[in-house]
PDB file of N, CA and C in Angstrom:
ATOM      1  N   PRO A  50       6.965 -12.487  12.832  1.00  0.00           N
ATOM      2  CA  PRO A  50       6.183 -13.426  13.876  1.00  0.00           C
ATOM      3  C   PRO A  50       4.799 -12.914  14.336  1.00  0.00           C
ATOM      4  N   ASN A  51       4.530 -11.713  13.689  1.00  0.00           N
ATOM      5  CA  ASN A  51       3.220 -11.009  14.079  1.00  0.00           C
ATOM      6  C   ASN A  51       2.085 -11.223  13.148  1.00  0.00           C
ATOM      7  N   LEU A  52       2.469 -11.959  12.017  1.00  0.00           N
ATOM      8  CA  LEU A  52       1.451 -12.247  10.911  1.00  0.00           C
ATOM      9  C   LEU A  52       1.465 -13.692  10.710  1.00  0.00           C
ATOM     10  N   SER A  53       0.234 -14.187  10.390  1.00  0.00           N
ATOM     11  CA  SER A  53      -0.029 -15.605  10.048  1.00  0.00           C
ATOM     12  C   SER A  53      -1.275 -15.737   9.131  1.00  0.00           C
ATOM     13  N   VAL A  54      -1.037 -16.667   8.189  1.00  0.00           N
ATOM     14  CA  VAL A  54      -2.162 -16.957   7.267  1.00  0.00           C
ATOM     15  C   VAL A  54      -2.994 -18.228   7.770  1.00  0.00           C
ATOM     16  N   VAL A  55      -4.171 -18.026   7.822  1.00  0.00           N
ATOM     17  CA  VAL A  55      -4.958 -19.286   8.095  1.00  0.00           C
ATOM     18  C   VAL A  55      -6.164 -19.571   7.199  1.00  0.00           C
ATOM     19  N   GLY A  56      -6.736 -20.825   7.336  1.00  0.00           N
ATOM     20  CA  GLY A  56      -7.855 -21.103   6.439  1.00  0.00           C
ATOM     21  C   GLY A  56      -7.515 -21.964   5.467  1.00  0.00           C
ATOM     22  N   ASN A  57      -8.556 -22.274   4.488  1.00  0.00           N
ATOM     23  CA  ASN A  57      -8.446 -23.125   3.507  1.00  0.00           C
ATOM     24  C   ASN A  57      -7.840 -22.435   2.269  1.00  0.00           C
ATOM     25  N   PRO A  58      -7.409 -23.143   1.210  1.00  0.00           N
ATOM     26  CA  PRO A  58      -6.693 -22.416   0.117  1.00  0.00           C
ATOM     27  C   PRO A  58      -7.780 -21.408  -0.638  1.00  0.00           C
ATOM     28  N   ALA A  59      -9.064 -21.764  -0.576  1.00  0.00           N
ATOM     29  CA  ALA A  59     -10.048 -21.028  -1.403  1.00  0.00           C
ATOM     30  C   ALA A  59     -10.398 -19.647  -0.624  1.00  0.00           C
ATOM     31  N   ARG A  60     -10.196 -19.731   0.687  1.00  0.00           N
ATOM     32  CA  ARG A  60     -10.471 -18.487   1.526  1.00  0.00           C
ATOM     33  C   ARG A  60      -9.554 -18.549   2.768  1.00  0.00           C
ATOM     34  N   THR A  61      -8.525 -17.740   2.437  1.00  0.00           N
ATOM     35  CA  THR A  61      -7.405 -17.554   3.590  1.00  0.00           C
ATOM     36  C   THR A  61      -7.560 -16.273   4.310  1.00  0.00           C
ATOM     37  N   MET A  62      -7.300 -16.251   5.439  1.00  0.00           N
ATOM     38  CA  MET A  62      -7.479 -15.036   6.268  1.00  0.00           C
ATOM     39  C   MET A  62      -5.934 -14.569   6.803  1.00  0.00           C
ATOM     40  N   VAL A  63      -5.695 -13.495   6.868  1.00  0.00           N
ATOM     41  CA  VAL A  63      -4.388 -12.909   7.572  1.00  0.00           C
ATOM     42  C   VAL A  63      -4.739 -12.494   8.962  1.00  0.00           C
ATOM     43  N   SER A  64      -3.838 -13.206   9.786  1.00  0.00           N
ATOM     44  CA  SER A  64      -4.118 -12.860  11.230  1.00  0.00           C
ATOM     45  C   SER A  64      -2.959 -12.189  11.738  1.00  0.00           C
ATOM     46  N   PHE A  65      -3.039 -11.120  12.617  1.00  0.00           N
ATOM     47  CA  PHE A  65      -2.068 -10.395  13.400  1.00  0.00           C
ATOM     48  C   PHE A  65      -2.145 -10.584  14.712  1.00  0.00           C
ATOM     49  N   THR A  66      -0.819 -10.460  15.288  1.00  0.00           N
ATOM     50  CA  THR A  66      -0.767 -10.199  16.823  1.00  0.00           C
ATOM     51  C   THR A  66       0.113  -9.050  17.233  1.00  0.00           C
ATOM     52  N   ASP A  67      -0.262  -8.546  18.263  1.00  0.00           N
ATOM     53  CA  ASP A  67       0.459  -7.274  18.840  1.00  0.00           C
ATOM     54  C   ASP A  67       1.945  -7.518  18.859  1.00  0.00           C
ATOM     55  N   ALA A  68       2.716  -6.447  18.518  1.00  0.00           N
ATOM     56  CA  ALA A  68       4.200  -6.522  18.413  1.00  0.00           C
ATOM     57  C   ALA A  68       4.614  -6.175  19.801  1.00  0.00           C
ATOM     58  N   LYS A  69       5.890  -6.567  20.025  1.00  0.00           N
ATOM     59  CA  LYS A  69       6.604  -6.239  21.334  1.00  0.00           C
ATOM     60  C   LYS A  69       6.858  -4.727  21.525  1.00  0.00           C
ATOM     61  N   ASN A  70       7.054  -4.100  20.445  1.00  0.00           N
ATOM     62  CA  ASN A  70       7.434  -2.701  20.355  1.00  0.00           C
ATOM     63  C   ASN A  70       6.034  -1.855  20.640  1.00  0.00           C
ATOM     64  N   GLY A  71       4.876  -2.498  20.881  1.00  0.00           N
ATOM     65  CA  GLY A  71       3.645  -1.717  21.374  1.00  0.00           C
ATOM     66  C   GLY A  71       2.787  -1.556  20.061  1.00  0.00           C
ATOM     67  N   THR A  72       3.086  -1.783  18.921  1.00  0.00           N
ATOM     68  CA  THR A  72       2.321  -1.797  17.770  1.00  0.00           C
ATOM     69  C   THR A  72       1.148  -2.782  17.847  1.00  0.00           C
ATOM     70  N   THR A  73      -0.066  -2.319  17.670  1.00  0.00           N
ATOM     71  CA  THR A  73      -1.229  -3.361  17.873  1.00  0.00           C
ATOM     72  C   THR A  73      -1.379  -4.003  16.591  1.00  0.00           C
ATOM     73  N   ALA A  74      -2.173  -5.119  16.775  1.00  0.00           N
ATOM     74  CA  ALA A  74      -2.588  -5.845  15.617  1.00  0.00           C
ATOM     75  C   ALA A  74      -3.464  -5.105  14.483  1.00  0.00           C
ATOM     76  N   LEU A  75      -4.332  -4.223  15.102  1.00  0.00           N
ATOM     77  CA  LEU A  75      -5.143  -3.555  14.299  1.00  0.00           C
ATOM     78  C   LEU A  75      -4.544  -2.394  13.631  1.00  0.00           C
ATOM     79  N   GLU A  76      -3.207  -1.898  14.022  1.00  0.00           N
ATOM     80  CA  GLU A  76      -2.498  -0.886  13.405  1.00  0.00           C
ATOM     81  C   GLU A  76      -1.787  -1.570  12.103  1.00  0.00           C
ATOM     82  N   MET A  77      -1.219  -2.820  12.584  1.00  0.00           N
ATOM     83  CA  MET A  77      -0.726  -3.546  11.394  1.00  0.00           C
ATOM     84  C   MET A  77      -1.647  -3.896  10.362  1.00  0.00           C
ATOM     85  N   LYS A  78      -3.049  -4.325  10.666  1.00  0.00           N
ATOM     86  CA  LYS A  78      -3.957  -4.739   9.626  1.00  0.00           C
ATOM     87  C   LYS A  78      -4.346  -3.449   8.865  1.00  0.00           C
ATOM     88  N   SER A  79      -4.407  -2.281   9.529  1.00  0.00           N
ATOM     89  CA  SER A  79      -4.753  -0.936   8.887  1.00  0.00           C
ATOM     90  C   SER A  79      -3.705  -0.525   7.871  1.00  0.00           C
ATOM     91  N   TYR A  80      -2.476  -0.805   8.277  1.00  0.00           N
ATOM     92  CA  TYR A  80      -1.313  -0.487   7.458  1.00  0.00           C
ATOM     93  C   TYR A  80      -1.429  -1.427   6.194  1.00  0.00           C
ATOM     94  N   VAL A  81      -1.586  -2.710   6.282  1.00  0.00           N
ATOM     95  CA  VAL A  81      -1.646  -3.759   5.192  1.00  0.00           C
ATOM     96  C   VAL A  81      -2.833  -3.411   4.469  1.00  0.00           C
ATOM     97  N   GLN A  82      -4.003  -2.991   4.882  1.00  0.00           N
ATOM     98  CA  GLN A  82      -5.202  -2.648   4.129  1.00  0.00           C
ATOM     99  C   GLN A  82      -4.864  -1.442   3.222  1.00  0.00           C
ATOM    100  N   GLN A  83      -4.303  -0.334   3.862  1.00  0.00           N
ATOM    101  CA  GLN A  83      -3.815   0.980   3.292  1.00  0.00           C
ATOM    102  C   GLN A  83      -2.936   0.600   2.018  1.00  0.00           C
ATOM    103  N   GLU A  84      -2.027  -0.147   2.175  1.00  0.00           N
ATOM    104  CA  GLU A  84      -1.074  -0.393   1.318  1.00  0.00           C
ATOM    105  C   GLU A  84      -1.511  -1.164   0.057  1.00  0.00           C
ATOM    106  N   LEU A  85      -2.269  -2.288   0.482  1.00  0.00           N
ATOM    107  CA  LEU A  85      -2.876  -3.169  -0.568  1.00  0.00           C
ATOM    108  C   LEU A  85      -3.727  -2.289  -1.437  1.00  0.00           C
ATOM    109  N   ALA A  86      -4.561  -1.417  -0.784  1.00  0.00           N
ATOM    110  CA  ALA A  86      -5.539  -0.502  -1.763  1.00  0.00           C
ATOM    111  C   ALA A  86      -4.768   0.346  -2.687  1.00  0.00           C
ATOM    112  N   LYS A  87      -3.562   0.896  -2.100  1.00  0.00           N
ATOM    113  CA  LYS A  87      -2.711   1.702  -3.010  1.00  0.00           C
ATOM    114  C   LYS A  87      -2.142   1.012  -4.092  1.00  0.00           C
ATOM    115  N   ARG A  88      -2.087  -0.350  -3.917  1.00  0.00           N
ATOM    116  CA  ARG A  88      -1.767  -1.194  -5.179  1.00  0.00           C
ATOM    117  C   ARG A  88      -2.853  -1.839  -5.952  1.00  0.00           C
ATOM    118  N   GLY A  89      -4.055  -1.488  -5.614  1.00  0.00           N
ATOM    119  CA  GLY A  89      -5.226  -1.900  -6.271  1.00  0.00           C
ATOM    120  C   GLY A  89      -5.805  -3.116  -5.848  1.00  0.00           C
ATOM    121  N   ILE A  90      -5.582  -3.397  -4.653  1.00  0.00           N
ATOM    122  CA  ILE A  90      -6.339  -4.615  -4.139  1.00  0.00           C
ATOM    123  C   ILE A  90      -7.119  -4.251  -2.882  1.00  0.00           C
ATOM    124  N   LEU A  91      -8.449  -4.503  -3.179  1.00  0.00           N
ATOM    125  CA  LEU A  91      -9.358  -4.292  -2.084  1.00  0.00           C
ATOM    126  C   LEU A  91      -9.375  -5.570  -1.106  1.00  0.00           C
ATOM    127  N   TRP A  92      -9.063  -5.166   0.166  1.00  0.00           N
ATOM    128  CA  TRP A  92      -8.751  -6.286   1.209  1.00  0.00           C
ATOM    129  C   TRP A  92      -9.322  -5.909   2.627  1.00  0.00           C
ATOM    130  N   GLY A  93      -9.993  -6.898   3.105  1.00  0.00           N
ATOM    131  CA  GLY A  93     -10.522  -6.811   4.558  1.00  0.00           C
ATOM    132  C   GLY A  93     -10.144  -7.758   5.329  1.00  0.00           C
ATOM    133  N   GLY A  94      -8.897  -8.451   5.137  1.00  0.00           N
ATOM    134  CA  GLY A  94      -8.471  -9.422   6.002  1.00  0.00           C
ATOM    135  C   GLY A  94      -8.489 -10.735   5.420  1.00  0.00           C
ATOM    136  N   PHE A  95      -9.139 -10.908   4.343  1.00  0.00           N
ATOM    137  CA  PHE A  95      -9.174 -12.344   3.717  1.00  0.00           C
ATOM    138  C   PHE A  95      -9.246 -12.097   2.254  1.00  0.00           C
ATOM    139  N   HIS A  96      -9.124 -13.099   1.540  1.00  0.00           N
ATOM    140  CA  HIS A  96      -9.339 -13.283   0.090  1.00  0.00           C
ATOM    141  C   HIS A  96     -10.331 -14.588  -0.198  1.00  0.00           C
ATOM    142  N   ASN A  97     -11.197 -14.350  -1.122  1.00  0.00           N
ATOM    143  CA  ASN A  97     -11.943 -15.407  -1.711  1.00  0.00           C
ATOM    144  C   ASN A  97     -11.310 -15.659  -3.265  1.00  0.00           C
ATOM    145  N   LEU A  98     -10.782 -16.801  -3.358  1.00  0.00           N
ATOM    146  CA  LEU A  98     -10.360 -17.168  -4.723  1.00  0.00           C
ATOM    147  C   LEU A  98     -11.396 -18.015  -5.454  1.00  0.00           C
ATOM    148  N   SER A  99     -11.540 -17.709  -6.769  1.00  0.00           N
ATOM    149  CA  SER A  99     -12.448 -18.347  -7.582  1.00  0.00           C
ATOM    150  C   SER A  99     -11.690 -18.743  -9.052  1.00  0.00           C
ATOM    151  N   TYR A 100     -12.501 -19.562  -9.626  1.00  0.00           N
ATOM    152  CA  TYR A 100     -11.947 -20.054 -11.073  1.00  0.00           C
ATOM    153  C   TYR A 100     -11.917 -18.738 -11.943  1.00  0.00           C
ATOM    154  N   SER A 101     -12.557 -17.611 -11.567  1.00  0.00           N
ATOM    155  CA  SER A 101     -12.457 -16.507 -12.467  1.00  0.00           C
ATOM    156  C   SER A 101     -11.081 -15.651 -12.260  1.00  0.00           C
ATOM    157  N   HIS A 102     -10.559 -16.045 -11.223  1.00  0.00           N
ATOM    158  CA  HIS A 102      -9.118 -15.353 -11.123  1.00  0.00           C
ATOM    159  C   HIS A 102      -8.053 -16.057 -11.898  1.00  0.00           C
ATOM    160  N   THR A 103      -7.457 -15.313 -12.704  1.00  0.00           N
ATOM    161  CA  THR A 103      -6.299 -15.914 -13.570  1.00  0.00           C
ATOM    162  C   THR A 103      -4.979 -16.033 -12.876  1.00  0.00           C
ATOM    163  N   GLU A 104      -4.039 -16.594 -13.618  1.00  0.00           N
ATOM    164  CA  GLU A 104      -2.919 -16.874 -12.954  1.00  0.00           C
ATOM    165  C   GLU A 104      -2.089 -15.391 -12.667  1.00  0.00           C
ATOM    166  N   ALA A 105      -2.390 -14.479 -13.686  1.00  0.00           N
ATOM    167  CA  ALA A 105      -1.916 -13.138 -13.614  1.00  0.00           C
ATOM    168  C   ALA A 105      -2.535 -12.463 -12.529  1.00  0.00           C
ATOM    169  N   ASP A 106      -3.663 -12.667 -12.101  1.00  0.00           N
ATOM    170  CA  ASP A 106      -4.395 -12.144 -10.968  1.00  0.00           C
ATOM    171  C   ASP A 106      -3.655 -12.470  -9.729  1.00  0.00           C
ATOM    172  N   ILE A 107      -3.459 -13.739  -9.630  1.00  0.00           N
ATOM    173  CA  ILE A 107      -2.783 -14.257  -8.222  1.00  0.00           C
ATOM    174  C   ILE A 107      -1.438 -13.725  -8.239  1.00  0.00           C
ATOM    175  N   ASP A 108      -0.703 -13.845  -9.376  1.00  0.00           N
ATOM    176  CA  ASP A 108       0.754 -13.221  -9.242  1.00  0.00           C
ATOM    177  C   ASP A 108       0.745 -11.808  -8.901  1.00  0.00           C
ATOM    178  N   PHE A 109      -0.280 -11.028  -9.374  1.00  0.00           N
ATOM    179  CA  PHE A 109      -0.328  -9.427  -8.957  1.00  0.00           C
ATOM    180  C   PHE A 109      -0.408  -9.414  -7.574  1.00  0.00           C
ATOM    181  N   ALA A 110      -1.494 -10.205  -7.064  1.00  0.00           N
ATOM    182  CA  ALA A 110      -1.867 -10.209  -5.553  1.00  0.00           C
ATOM    183  C   ALA A 110      -0.618 -10.599  -4.741  1.00  0.00           C
ATOM    184  N   LEU A 111      -0.015 -11.708  -5.087  1.00  0.00           N
ATOM    185  CA  LEU A 111       1.303 -12.175  -4.399  1.00  0.00           C
ATOM    186  C   LEU A 111       2.314 -11.116  -4.408  1.00  0.00           C
ATOM    187  N   ASP A 112       2.570 -10.515  -5.623  1.00  0.00           N
ATOM    188  CA  ASP A 112       3.633  -9.555  -5.564  1.00  0.00           C
ATOM    189  C   ASP A 112       3.336  -8.337  -4.651  1.00  0.00           C
ATOM    190  N   ALA A 113       2.012  -7.907  -4.717  1.00  0.00           N
ATOM    191  CA  ALA A 113       1.699  -6.818  -3.807  1.00  0.00           C
ATOM    192  C   ALA A 113       1.788  -7.265  -2.344  1.00  0.00           C
ATOM    193  N   TYR A 114       1.323  -8.445  -1.918  1.00  0.00           N
ATOM    194  CA  TYR A 114       1.540  -8.901  -0.699  1.00  0.00           C
ATOM    195  C   TYR A 114       3.104  -8.802  -0.205  1.00  0.00           C
ATOM    196  N   ARG A 115       3.914  -9.407  -1.065  1.00  0.00           N
ATOM    197  CA  ARG A 115       5.263  -9.604  -0.874  1.00  0.00           C
ATOM    198  C   ARG A 115       5.934  -8.061  -0.510  1.00  0.00           C
ATOM    199  N   GLU A 116       5.578  -7.242  -1.325  1.00  0.00           N
ATOM    200  CA  GLU A 116       6.086  -5.872  -1.036  1.00  0.00           C
ATOM    201  C   GLU A 116       5.443  -5.228   0.153  1.00  0.00           C
ATOM    202  N   VAL A 117       4.290  -5.335   0.444  1.00  0.00           N
ATOM    203  CA  VAL A 117       3.622  -4.820   1.596  1.00  0.00           C
ATOM    204  C   VAL A 117       4.211  -5.475   2.901  1.00  0.00           C
ATOM    205  N   VAL A 118       4.163  -6.702   2.853  1.00  0.00           N
ATOM    206  CA  VAL A 118       4.692  -7.470   4.239  1.00  0.00           C
ATOM    207  C   VAL A 118       6.221  -7.174   4.397  1.00  0.00           C
ATOM    208  N   LEU A 119       6.977  -6.983   3.395  1.00  0.00           N
ATOM    209  CA  LEU A 119       8.326  -6.597   3.648  1.00  0.00           C
ATOM    210  C   LEU A 119       8.342  -5.265   4.360  1.00  0.00           C
ATOM    211  N   ASN A 120       7.450  -4.341   3.700  1.00  0.00           N
ATOM    212  CA  ASN A 120       7.619  -2.957   4.188  1.00  0.00           C
ATOM    213  C   ASN A 120       6.983  -3.002   5.720  1.00  0.00           C
ATOM    214  N   LEU A 121       6.063  -3.774   6.016  1.00  0.00           N
ATOM    215  CA  LEU A 121       5.442  -3.897   7.329  1.00  0.00           C
ATOM    216  C   LEU A 121       6.571  -4.284   8.381  1.00  0.00           C
ATOM    217  N   ARG A 122       7.328  -5.380   7.942  1.00  0.00           N
ATOM    218  CA  ARG A 122       8.374  -5.918   8.770  1.00  0.00           C
ATOM    219  C   ARG A 122       9.438  -4.790   8.991  1.00  0.00           C
ATOM    220  N   GLU A 123       9.805  -3.986   7.809  1.00  0.00           N
ATOM    221  CA  GLU A 123      10.723  -2.900   8.255  1.00  0.00           C
ATOM    222  C   GLU A 123      10.085  -1.908   9.138  1.00  0.00           C
ATOM    223  N   ALA A 124       8.748  -1.601   8.918  1.00  0.00           N
ATOM    224  CA  ALA A 124       8.274  -0.525   9.855  1.00  0.00           C
ATOM    225  C   ALA A 124       8.189  -0.927  11.232  1.00  0.00           C
ATOM    226  N   LEU A 125       8.027  -2.275  11.450  1.00  0.00           N
ATOM    227  CA  LEU A 125       7.985  -2.873  12.946  1.00  0.00           C
ATOM    228  C   LEU A 125       9.312  -2.747  13.485  1.00  0.00           C
ATOM    229  N   PHE A 126      10.375  -3.106  12.664  1.00  0.00           N
ATOM    230  CA  PHE A 126      11.726  -3.147  13.261  1.00  0.00           C
ATOM    231  C   PHE A 126      12.141  -1.717  13.503  1.00  0.00           C
ATOM    232  N   SER A 127      11.867  -0.793  12.703  1.00  0.00           N
ATOM    233  CA  SER A 127      12.210   0.706  12.960  1.00  0.00           C
ATOM    234  C   SER A 127      11.275   1.433  13.888  1.00  0.00           C
ATOM    235  N   GLY A 128      10.097   0.785  14.189  1.00  0.00           N
ATOM    236  CA  GLY A 128       9.251   1.480  15.124  1.00  0.00           C
ATOM    237  C   GLY A 128       8.420   2.527  14.625  1.00  0.00           C
ATOM    238  N   ASN A 129       8.320   2.876  13.333  1.00  0.00           N
ATOM    239  CA  ASN A 129       7.620   3.930  12.751  1.00  0.00           C
ATOM    240  C   ASN A 129       6.315   3.527  11.936  1.00  0.00           C
ATOM    241  N   LEU A 130       5.734   2.517  12.412  1.00  0.00           N
ATOM    242  CA  LEU A 130       4.670   2.110  11.505  1.00  0.00           C
ATOM    243  C   LEU A 130       3.565   3.139  11.703  1.00  0.00           C
ATOM    244  N   ARG A 131       3.267   3.663  12.937  1.00  0.00           N
ATOM    245  CA  ARG A 131       2.199   4.592  13.167  1.00  0.00           C
ATOM    246  C   ARG A 131       2.429   5.922  12.225  1.00  0.00           C
ATOM    247  N   SER A 132       3.488   6.304  12.137  1.00  0.00           N
ATOM    248  CA  SER A 132       3.817   7.474  11.255  1.00  0.00           C
ATOM    249  C   SER A 132       3.495   7.292   9.737  1.00  0.00           C
ATOM    250  N   LEU A 133       3.581   6.050   9.276  1.00  0.00           N
ATOM    251  CA  LEU A 133       3.321   5.605   7.974  1.00  0.00           C
ATOM    252  C   LEU A 133       1.707   5.453   7.705  1.00  0.00           C
ATOM    253  N   LEU A 134       0.959   5.304   8.596  1.00  0.00           N
ATOM    254  CA  LEU A 134      -0.542   5.165   8.524  1.00  0.00           C
ATOM    255  C   LEU A 134      -1.034   6.628   8.163  1.00  0.00           C
ATOM    256  N   ARG A 135      -1.892   6.542   6.971  1.00  0.00           N
ATOM    257  CA  ARG A 135      -2.683   7.614   6.503  1.00  0.00           C
ATOM    258  C   ARG A 135      -4.070   7.542   6.448  1.00  0.00           C
ATOM    259  N   VAL A 136      -4.561   6.499   7.405  1.00  0.00           N
ATOM    260  CA  VAL A 136      -5.899   6.095   7.535  1.00  0.00           C
ATOM    261  C   VAL A 136      -6.151   5.952   8.996  1.00  0.00           C
ATOM    262  N   LYS A 137      -7.365   6.036   9.431  1.00  0.00           N
ATOM    263  CA  LYS A 137      -7.604   5.823  10.814  1.00  0.00           C
ATOM    264  C   LYS A 137      -7.548   4.422  11.127  1.00  0.00           C
ATOM    265  N   THR A 138      -6.983   4.117  12.328  1.00  0.00           N
ATOM    266  CA  THR A 138      -6.653   2.737  12.602  1.00  0.00           C
ATOM    267  C   THR A 138      -8.260   1.870  12.862  1.00  0.00           C
ATOM    268  N   LEU A 139      -8.217   0.614  12.228  1.00  0.00           N
ATOM    269  CA  LEU A 139      -9.389  -0.120  12.457  1.00  0.00           C
ATOM    270  C   LEU A 139      -9.735  -0.396  13.767  1.00  0.00           C
ATOM    271  N   GLU A 140     -11.024  -0.558  13.940  1.00  0.00           N
ATOM    272  CA  GLU A 140     -11.647  -0.839  15.240  1.00  0.00           C
ATOM    273  C   GLU A 140     -12.208  -2.322  15.191  1.00  0.00           C
ATOM    274  N   PRO A 141     -12.253  -2.947  16.420  1.00  0.00           N
ATOM    275  CA  PRO A 141     -13.011  -4.132  16.419  1.00  0.00           C
ATOM    276  C   PRO A 141     -14.505  -4.065  15.954  1.00  0.00           C
ATOM    277  N   VAL A 142     -14.778  -5.017  15.262  1.00  0.00           N
ATOM    278  CA  VAL A 142     -16.323  -5.002  14.777  1.00  0.00           C
ATOM    279  C   VAL A 142     -17.188  -5.641  15.703  1.00  0.00           C
ATOM    280  N   PHE A 143     -16.673  -6.930  16.170  1.00  0.00           N
ATOM    281  CA  PHE A 143     -17.586  -7.761  17.109  1.00  0.00           C
ATOM    282  C   PHE A 143     -16.964  -7.463  18.685  1.00  0.00           C
ATOM    283  N   ARG A 144     -17.801  -7.355  19.626  1.00  0.00           N
ATOM    284  CA  ARG A 144     -17.243  -7.139  20.890  1.00  0.00           C
ATOM    285  C   ARG A 144     -17.914  -8.248  21.837  1.00  0.00           C
ATOM    286  N   ARG A 145     -17.108  -8.821  22.700  1.00  0.00           N
ATOM    287  CA  ARG A 145     -17.597  -9.952  23.569  1.00  0.00           C
ATOM    288  C   ARG A 145     -18.571  -9.183  24.618  1.00  0.00           C
ATOM    289  N   THR A 146     -19.801 -10.038  24.580  1.00  0.00           N
ATOM    290  CA  THR A 146     -20.655  -9.610  25.662  1.00  0.00           C
ATOM    291  C   THR A 146     -20.906 -10.754  26.535  1.00  0.00           C
ATOM    292  N   SER A 147     -21.234 -10.530  27.811  1.00  0.00           N
ATOM    293  CA  SER A 147     -21.499 -11.759  28.804  1.00  0.00           C
ATOM    294  C   SER A 147     -22.757 -12.505  28.424  1.00  0.00           C
ATOM    295  N   ASN A 148     -22.664 -13.743  28.561  1.00  0.00           N
ATOM    296  CA  ASN A 148     -23.932 -14.540  28.374  1.00  0.00           C
ATOM    297  C   ASN A 148     -24.467 -14.621  26.958  1.00  0.00           C
ATOM    298  N   PHE A 149     -23.682 -14.014  26.034  1.00  0.00           N
ATOM    299  CA  PHE A 149     -24.156 -13.907  24.638  1.00  0.00           C
ATOM    300  C   PHE A 149     -24.154 -15.374  24.045  1.00  0.00           C
ATOM    301  N   ASN A 150     -25.309 -15.803  23.461  1.00  0.00           N
ATOM    302  CA  ASN A 150     -25.368 -16.961  22.651  1.00  0.00           C
ATOM    303  C   ASN A 150     -25.273 -18.151  23.409  1.00  0.00           C
ATOM    304  N   MET A 151     -25.804 -17.952  24.719  1.00  0.00           N
ATOM    305  CA  MET A 151     -25.725 -19.174  25.618  1.00  0.00           C
ATOM    306  C   MET A 151     -26.950 -19.922  25.571  1.00  0.00           C
ATOM    307  N   LYS A 152     -26.881 -21.204  25.788  1.00  0.00           N
ATOM    308  CA  LYS A 152     -28.032 -21.977  25.849  1.00  0.00           C
ATOM    309  C   LYS A 152     -28.870 -21.785  27.027  1.00  0.00           C
ATOM    310  N   PRO A 153     -30.110 -21.606  26.851  1.00  0.00           N
ATOM    311  CA  PRO A 153     -30.894 -21.444  28.146  1.00  0.00           C
ATOM    312  C   PRO A 153     -30.978 -22.596  29.023  1.00  0.00           C
ATOM    313  N   ARG A 154     -30.917 -22.397  30.387  1.00  0.00           N
ATOM    314  CA  ARG A 154     -31.000 -23.630  31.175  1.00  0.00           C
ATOM    315  C   ARG A 154     -32.317 -24.492  31.022  1.00  0.00           C
ATOM    316  N   SER A 155     -32.186 -25.689  31.097  1.00  0.00           N
ATOM    317  CA  SER A 155     -33.185 -26.563  30.821  1.00  0.00           C
ATOM    318  C   SER A 155     -34.447 -26.206  32.030  1.00  0.00           C
ATOM    319  N   GLY A 156     -35.761 -26.509  31.718  1.00  0.00           N
ATOM    320  CA  GLY A 156     -36.702 -26.272  32.664  1.00  0.00           C
ATOM    321  C   GLY A 156     -37.282 -24.822  32.857  1.00  0.00           C
ATOM    322  N   LEU A 157     -36.793 -23.931  32.060  1.00  0.00           N
ATOM    323  CA  LEU A 157     -37.151 -22.562  32.143  1.00  0.00           C
ATOM    324  C   LEU A 157     -38.295 -22.249  31.196  1.00  0.00           C
TER     325      LEU A 157
END
């Protein structure tokens, strides 16, 4: 329930939500990134598919995802995800600021 895939088929994004056991979305994303890298997949939250990817490439990625997501689920249920992290937890890149990108009032 803490993971969803959004976007169009050529560029999908994996989205996480905080778990009820206190595990944050960024901890989950950090774990998935760590584990996919161990399996040879460079991942930053999304994939861009192209015609250069073979069916074998896609199968390789799907197999890695299947394994990592099942391990993530098990770690969430057991409450030990933090102990499995070997990397620093990711931090937000964009921060909300007040009045950012607001249209100026007319007449100024």
